[in-house]
CSV table of C-alpha atoms and ligand atoms in Angstrom, one decimal:
chain,number,residue,atom,x,y,z
A,1,MET,CA,4.9,20.3,-8.2
A,2,SER,CA,3.3,17.4,-6.3
A,3,HIS,CA,3.3,13.9,-7.7
A,4,ASP,CA,-0.5,14.0,-8.0
A,5,ALA,CA,-0.4,17.2,-10.0
A,6,GLN,CA,2.1,15.7,-12.4
A,7,LYS,CA,-0.2,12.8,-13.2
A,8,VAL,CA,-1.9,13.1,-16.6
A,9,ARG,CA,-5.7,13.2,-16.0
A,10,SER,CA,-8.0,11.5,-18.4
A,11,PHE,CA,-10.4,13.8,-20.3
A,12,GLU,CA,-13.7,14.2,-18.5
A,13,HIS,CA,-16.6,15.5,-20.5
A,14,PRO,CA,-18.9,17.6,-18.3
A,15,GLY,CA,-21.8,15.6,-17.1
A,16,GLU,CA,-20.4,12.4,-18.6
A,17,GLY,CA,-21.3,9.2,-16.9
A,18,ARG,CA,-22.3,9.3,-13.2
A,19,LYS,CA,-19.7,11.8,-12.3
A,20,ARG,CA,-20.8,15.4,-11.9
A,21,ALA,CA,-18.9,17.9,-14.1
A,22,LYS,CA,-16.2,19.8,-12.3
A,23,SER,CA,-17.4,23.2,-11.3
A,24,THR,CA,-15.7,25.9,-13.4
A,25,PRO,CA,-16.4,29.7,-13.1
A,26,LYS,CA,-19.1,30.9,-15.5
A,27,GLY,CA,-19.0,33.9,-17.7
A,28,ARG,CA,-16.1,36.3,-18.3
A,29,GLN,CA,-13.3,36.2,-15.9
A,30,VAL,CA,-12.2,39.4,-14.1
A,31,ASP,CA,-8.6,40.4,-14.5
A,32,PRO,CA,-7.3,41.1,-11.0
A,33,GLN,CA,-5.4,44.2,-12.0
A,34,ALA,CA,-8.5,45.7,-13.7
A,35,ALA,CA,-10.5,44.8,-10.6
A,36,GLU,CA,-8.1,46.6,-8.4
A,37,GLU,CA,-8.1,49.7,-10.7
A,38,ILE,CA,-11.9,49.8,-10.8
A,39,ALA,CA,-12.3,49.4,-7.1
A,40,LEU,CA,-9.8,52.2,-6.5
A,41,LEU,CA,-11.4,54.4,-9.1
A,42,LEU,CA,-14.9,54.0,-7.6
A,43,GLY,CA,-13.6,54.5,-4.1
A,44,ASP,CA,-16.5,54.9,-1.7
A,45,ARG,CA,-19.0,55.7,-4.5
A,46,PRO,CA,-22.2,53.6,-4.2
A,47,ARG,CA,-22.3,50.6,-6.5
A,48,ARG,CA,-26.1,51.1,-7.2
A,49,ARG,CA,-27.1,50.0,-10.7
A,50,ASP,CA,-28.7,53.3,-11.5
A,51,LEU,CA,-25.1,54.8,-11.3
A,52,LEU,CA,-23.8,52.6,-14.1
A,53,ILE,CA,-23.6,55.4,-16.7
A,54,GLU,CA,-21.9,57.7,-14.1
A,55,HIS,CA,-19.3,55.0,-13.5
A,56,LEU,CA,-18.8,54.4,-17.2
A,57,HIS,CA,-18.2,58.1,-17.6
A,58,LEU,CA,-15.6,58.0,-14.8
A,59,ILE,CA,-13.8,55.2,-16.6
A,60,GLN,CA,-13.9,56.9,-20.0
A,61,ASP,CA,-12.7,60.2,-18.5
A,62,THR,CA,-9.8,58.5,-16.7
A,63,TRP,CA,-8.5,56.2,-19.4
A,64,LYS,CA,-10.0,58.0,-22.5
A,65,GLN,CA,-11.5,54.6,-23.4
A,66,ILE,CA,-13.2,51.6,-21.7
A,67,SER,CA,-11.4,48.3,-22.1
A,68,ALA,CA,-13.1,45.0,-22.0
A,69,SER,CA,-11.2,44.1,-18.8
A,70,HIS,CA,-12.5,47.3,-17.1
A,71,LEU,CA,-16.0,46.5,-18.3
A,72,ALA,CA,-15.8,43.0,-16.8
A,73,ALA,CA,-14.4,44.4,-13.6
A,74,LEU,CA,-17.1,47.1,-13.4
A,75,ALA,CA,-19.8,44.5,-13.9
A,76,ASP,CA,-18.3,42.4,-11.1
A,77,GLU,CA,-17.9,45.4,-8.8
A,78,MET,CA,-21.6,46.4,-9.4
A,79,LYS,CA,-22.9,42.8,-9.2
A,80,LEU,CA,-24.3,43.2,-12.7
A,81,SER,CA,-24.0,40.8,-15.7
A,82,PHE,CA,-21.3,41.6,-18.2
A,83,ALA,CA,-24.0,41.7,-20.9
A,84,GLU,CA,-25.9,44.5,-19.1
A,85,VAL,CA,-22.8,46.6,-18.7
A,86,PHE,CA,-21.6,45.9,-22.3
A,87,GLU,CA,-24.9,46.7,-23.8
A,88,THR,CA,-25.2,50.0,-21.9
A,89,ALA,CA,-21.7,51.0,-22.7
A,90,THR,CA,-22.0,50.2,-26.4
A,91,PHE,CA,-25.3,52.0,-26.8
A,92,TYR,CA,-23.7,55.5,-26.3
A,93,ALA,CA,-21.4,56.9,-29.0
A,94,HIS,CA,-19.3,58.7,-26.5
A,95,PHE,CA,-18.0,55.6,-24.8
A,96,ASP,CA,-15.0,54.1,-26.6
A,97,ILE,CA,-15.1,50.4,-26.0
A,98,VAL,CA,-11.8,48.6,-26.7
A,99,LYS,CA,-12.1,44.9,-27.0
A,100,GLU,CA,-9.3,42.4,-26.2
A,101,GLY,CA,-6.6,42.6,-28.8
A,102,GLU,CA,-7.7,46.0,-30.2
A,103,ALA,CA,-5.4,49.0,-30.4
A,104,SER,CA,-5.9,51.8,-27.8
A,105,VAL,CA,-7.9,54.8,-28.9
A,106,PRO,CA,-5.7,57.8,-30.0
A,107,PRO,CA,-5.5,60.7,-27.5
A,108,LEU,CA,-8.0,62.9,-29.4
A,109,THR,CA,-11.2,62.0,-31.0
A,110,ILE,CA,-13.1,64.3,-33.4
A,111,ARG,CA,-16.7,63.3,-34.0
A,112,VAL,CA,-18.5,64.5,-37.1
A,113,CYS,CA,-22.3,64.4,-37.1
A,114,ASP,CA,-23.5,62.4,-40.1
A,115,SER,CA,-27.3,62.7,-39.4
A,116,LEU,CA,-29.7,64.3,-41.9
A,117,THR,CA,-29.3,68.1,-41.4
A,118,CYS,CA,-25.5,67.9,-41.1
A,119,ALA,CA,-25.3,65.6,-44.1
A,120,MET,CA,-27.3,68.0,-46.2
A,121,LEU,CA,-25.0,70.9,-45.2
A,122,GLY,CA,-21.6,69.3,-45.9
A,123,GLY,CA,-21.1,66.8,-43.0
A,124,GLU,CA,-20.0,64.0,-45.3
A,125,LYS,CA,-17.4,66.2,-47.1
A,126,LEU,CA,-16.2,67.5,-43.7
A,127,LEU,CA,-15.8,64.0,-42.4
A,128,HIS,CA,-13.8,62.8,-45.4
A,129,GLU,CA,-11.6,65.9,-45.4
A,130,LEU,CA,-10.8,65.5,-41.7
A,131,GLN,CA,-10.1,61.8,-42.0
A,132,THR,CA,-7.7,62.6,-44.8
A,133,ILE,CA,-5.8,65.5,-43.3
A,134,ALA,CA,-6.0,65.0,-39.5
A,135,GLY,CA,-2.5,64.1,-38.2
A,136,PRO,CA,-1.4,61.2,-36.0
A,137,GLY,CA,-2.9,61.0,-32.6
A,138,ILE,CA,-6.3,62.1,-33.9
A,139,ARG,CA,-9.2,59.8,-34.6
A,140,VAL,CA,-12.0,61.1,-36.8
A,141,VAL,CA,-15.3,59.2,-36.5
A,142,ARG,CA,-18.9,59.5,-37.4
A,143,ALA,CA,-21.5,60.5,-34.7
A,144,PRO,CA,-25.3,60.5,-34.6
A,145,CYS,CA,-27.2,63.8,-34.3
A,146,VAL,CA,-25.9,65.8,-31.4
A,147,GLY,CA,-29.0,68.1,-31.2
A,148,LEU,CA,-27.3,71.1,-32.8
A,149,CYS,CA,-29.0,70.9,-36.2
A,150,ASP,CA,-29.5,74.7,-36.3
A,151,VAL,CA,-25.8,75.2,-36.5
A,152,ALA,CA,-25.0,72.3,-38.8
A,153,PRO,CA,-22.6,70.9,-39.8
A,154,VAL,CA,-21.3,70.1,-36.4
A,155,ALA,CA,-18.1,68.5,-35.3
A,156,GLU,CA,-17.0,67.8,-31.8
A,157,VAL,CA,-13.3,68.0,-30.8
A,158,GLY,CA,-13.0,66.0,-27.6
A,159,HIS,CA,-16.1,67.5,-25.8
A,160,HIS,CA,-16.0,70.9,-27.6
A,161,TYR,CA,-18.5,71.5,-30.3
A,162,VAL,CA,-17.6,73.4,-33.4
A,163,PHE,CA,-20.7,75.0,-35.1
A,164,HIS,CA,-20.9,75.5,-38.9
A,165,ALA,CA,-17.8,73.4,-38.9
A,166,THR,CA,-15.1,73.6,-41.6
A,167,SER,CA,-12.1,71.3,-41.6
A,168,SER,CA,-9.7,74.2,-41.0
A,169,GLU,CA,-11.6,75.5,-38.0
A,170,VAL,CA,-12.0,72.0,-36.5
A,171,LEU,CA,-8.2,71.3,-36.8
A,172,ALA,CA,-7.4,74.8,-35.4
A,173,THR,CA,-9.7,74.1,-32.4
A,174,ALA,CA,-7.8,70.8,-31.9
A,175,ALA,CA,-4.4,72.6,-32.2
A,176,ARG,CA,-5.5,75.1,-29.6
A,177,GLY,CA,-6.3,72.3,-27.3
A,178,GLU,CA,-10.0,73.4,-26.9
A,179,THR,CA,-11.5,70.0,-26.0
A,180,GLU,CA,-13.7,71.0,-23.1
A,181,PRO,CA,-17.3,71.9,-23.4
A,182,ASP,CA,-18.5,75.5,-23.3
A,183,ILE,CA,-21.1,75.6,-20.5
A,184,PRO,CA,-23.4,78.5,-20.8
A,185,PRO,CA,-24.7,80.3,-17.6
A,186,TYR,CA,-27.4,78.3,-15.9
A,187,VAL,CA,-29.6,78.2,-12.8
A,188,ASP,CA,-28.5,75.4,-10.5
A,189,TYR,CA,-30.9,73.2,-8.7
A,190,ASP,CA,-30.6,74.9,-5.3
A,191,THR,CA,-31.2,78.3,-6.7
A,192,TYR,CA,-34.2,77.0,-8.7
A,193,VAL,CA,-35.8,75.6,-5.6
A,194,LYS,CA,-35.0,78.7,-3.6
A,195,ASP,CA,-36.7,80.9,-6.2
A,196,GLY,CA,-39.9,78.9,-6.1
A,197,GLY,CA,-39.1,75.9,-8.3
A,198,TYR,CA,-41.3,72.8,-7.9
A,199,LYS,CA,-43.8,74.8,-5.9
A,200,LEU,CA,-46.7,73.2,-7.7
A,201,LEU,CA,-45.3,69.8,-7.1
A,202,ASN,CA,-44.9,70.4,-3.4
A,203,ASP,CA,-48.4,71.9,-3.2
A,204,LEU,CA,-49.8,68.9,-4.9
A,205,ARG,CA,-47.9,66.5,-2.6
A,206,ALA,CA,-49.0,68.5,0.5
A,207,GLY,CA,-52.7,68.5,-0.7
A,208,ARG,CA,-52.8,72.3,-1.1
A,209,VAL,CA,-53.7,71.7,-4.7
A,210,SER,CA,-55.9,68.9,-5.9
A,211,LYS,CA,-55.1,66.4,-8.7
A,212,GLU,CA,-58.3,67.5,-10.4
A,213,ASP,CA,-57.2,71.2,-10.4
A,214,VAL,CA,-54.0,70.2,-12.1
A,215,LEU,CA,-55.8,68.1,-14.7
A,216,LYS,CA,-58.2,70.8,-15.4
A,217,ALA,CA,-55.4,73.4,-15.9
A,218,LEU,CA,-53.7,71.0,-18.3
A,219,ASP,CA,-57.0,70.5,-20.2
A,220,ASP,CA,-57.7,74.2,-20.3
A,221,SER,CA,-54.3,74.9,-21.7
A,222,SER,CA,-55.1,72.9,-24.8
A,223,LEU,CA,-51.5,71.5,-24.7
A,224,ARG,CA,-51.1,68.7,-27.2
A,225,GLY,CA,-48.4,66.1,-27.8
A,226,LEU,CA,-46.6,66.8,-31.0
A,227,GLY,CA,-44.9,63.4,-31.3
A,228,GLY,CA,-47.9,61.6,-32.8
A,229,ALA,CA,-51.6,62.4,-33.3
A,230,GLY,CA,-51.7,65.7,-31.3
A,231,PHE,CA,-53.6,64.0,-28.5
A,232,PRO,CA,-54.7,66.5,-25.8
A,233,THR,CA,-52.3,66.2,-22.9
A,234,GLY,CA,-54.9,66.9,-20.3
A,235,ARG,CA,-57.1,64.0,-21.5
A,236,LYS,CA,-54.1,61.7,-21.7
A,237,CYS,CA,-53.1,62.6,-18.1
A,238,SER,CA,-56.7,62.1,-16.9
A,239,ARG,CA,-56.6,58.5,-18.3
A,240,ILE,CA,-53.4,57.7,-16.4
A,241,ALA,CA,-54.1,59.7,-13.3
A,242,SER,CA,-54.5,56.6,-11.2
A,243,ILE,CA,-51.0,55.4,-12.1
A,244,CYS,CA,-48.5,56.3,-9.3
A,245,PHE,CA,-45.6,57.3,-11.5
A,246,ALA,CA,-45.5,59.6,-14.4
A,247,ILE,CA,-42.6,59.6,-16.8
A,248,CYS,CA,-41.7,63.0,-18.3
A,249,THR,CA,-40.0,63.1,-21.6
A,250,VAL,CA,-38.3,66.3,-22.6
A,251,SER,CA,-36.5,67.5,-25.7
A,252,TRP,CA,-32.8,67.7,-25.2
A,253,ARG,CA,-30.0,69.6,-26.6
A,254,ALA,CA,-26.3,69.0,-26.2
A,255,ARG,CA,-25.7,72.6,-25.2
B,1,LIG,S1,-28.2,66.5,-37.8
B,1,LIG,FE1,-26.2,67.1,-37.1
B,1,LIG,S2,-26.6,68.0,-35.2
B,1,LIG,FE2,-28.5,67.2,-35.8
């Protein structure tokens, strides 16, 4: 150690007197090892901000949790603020955020829906039973509605849903190692387009169909929004027809 470095420095309050405060890095510091792991994991994937959730999934799937150090490294890698990344990650129940000093998440997570329909059909009892009898290595937590209310109560073993769930069936599913989702047959994007999908959109863009025709068809269909006052969709679209972008909302289901 140099002689200068050994000297005891007097305390300097930032901004005190005429001296400028010493520059210190702001915000959360990135752990070099975490930074290396995240850079390696993302590889040549783009770092665009719209891919944030994709990248969070990648981290969750790789480590079965998302540590605070990985969150900070991801924010740094994507040139986003830590707050943006943290808020996004903690908004979704399926990301397991582990803060500094917290224990790692057990290998298997069972989520039990505790929203209204499931709660009315035994979800609370199921949750408490599972929390009591699930063995080590299994974490049982609450989850918000997963969109399967017609087969309530619902539990999710890893990513595998159990319909009309009972504690014995849920634990048997876990014992069989069924943790992956059942994906039903579906039409992929290329097939959909090949079979005529988006024809109207393409016709509209190419000027083969006019905007007025589309608005009239919507109006004639008497389609109404059911989220509020049942306002006619055609009339609503006519009002916003001059706006360049339309945002479509759709119902979703987890299966
Ligand atoms: S209330 Fe449980 S799936 Fe909707």
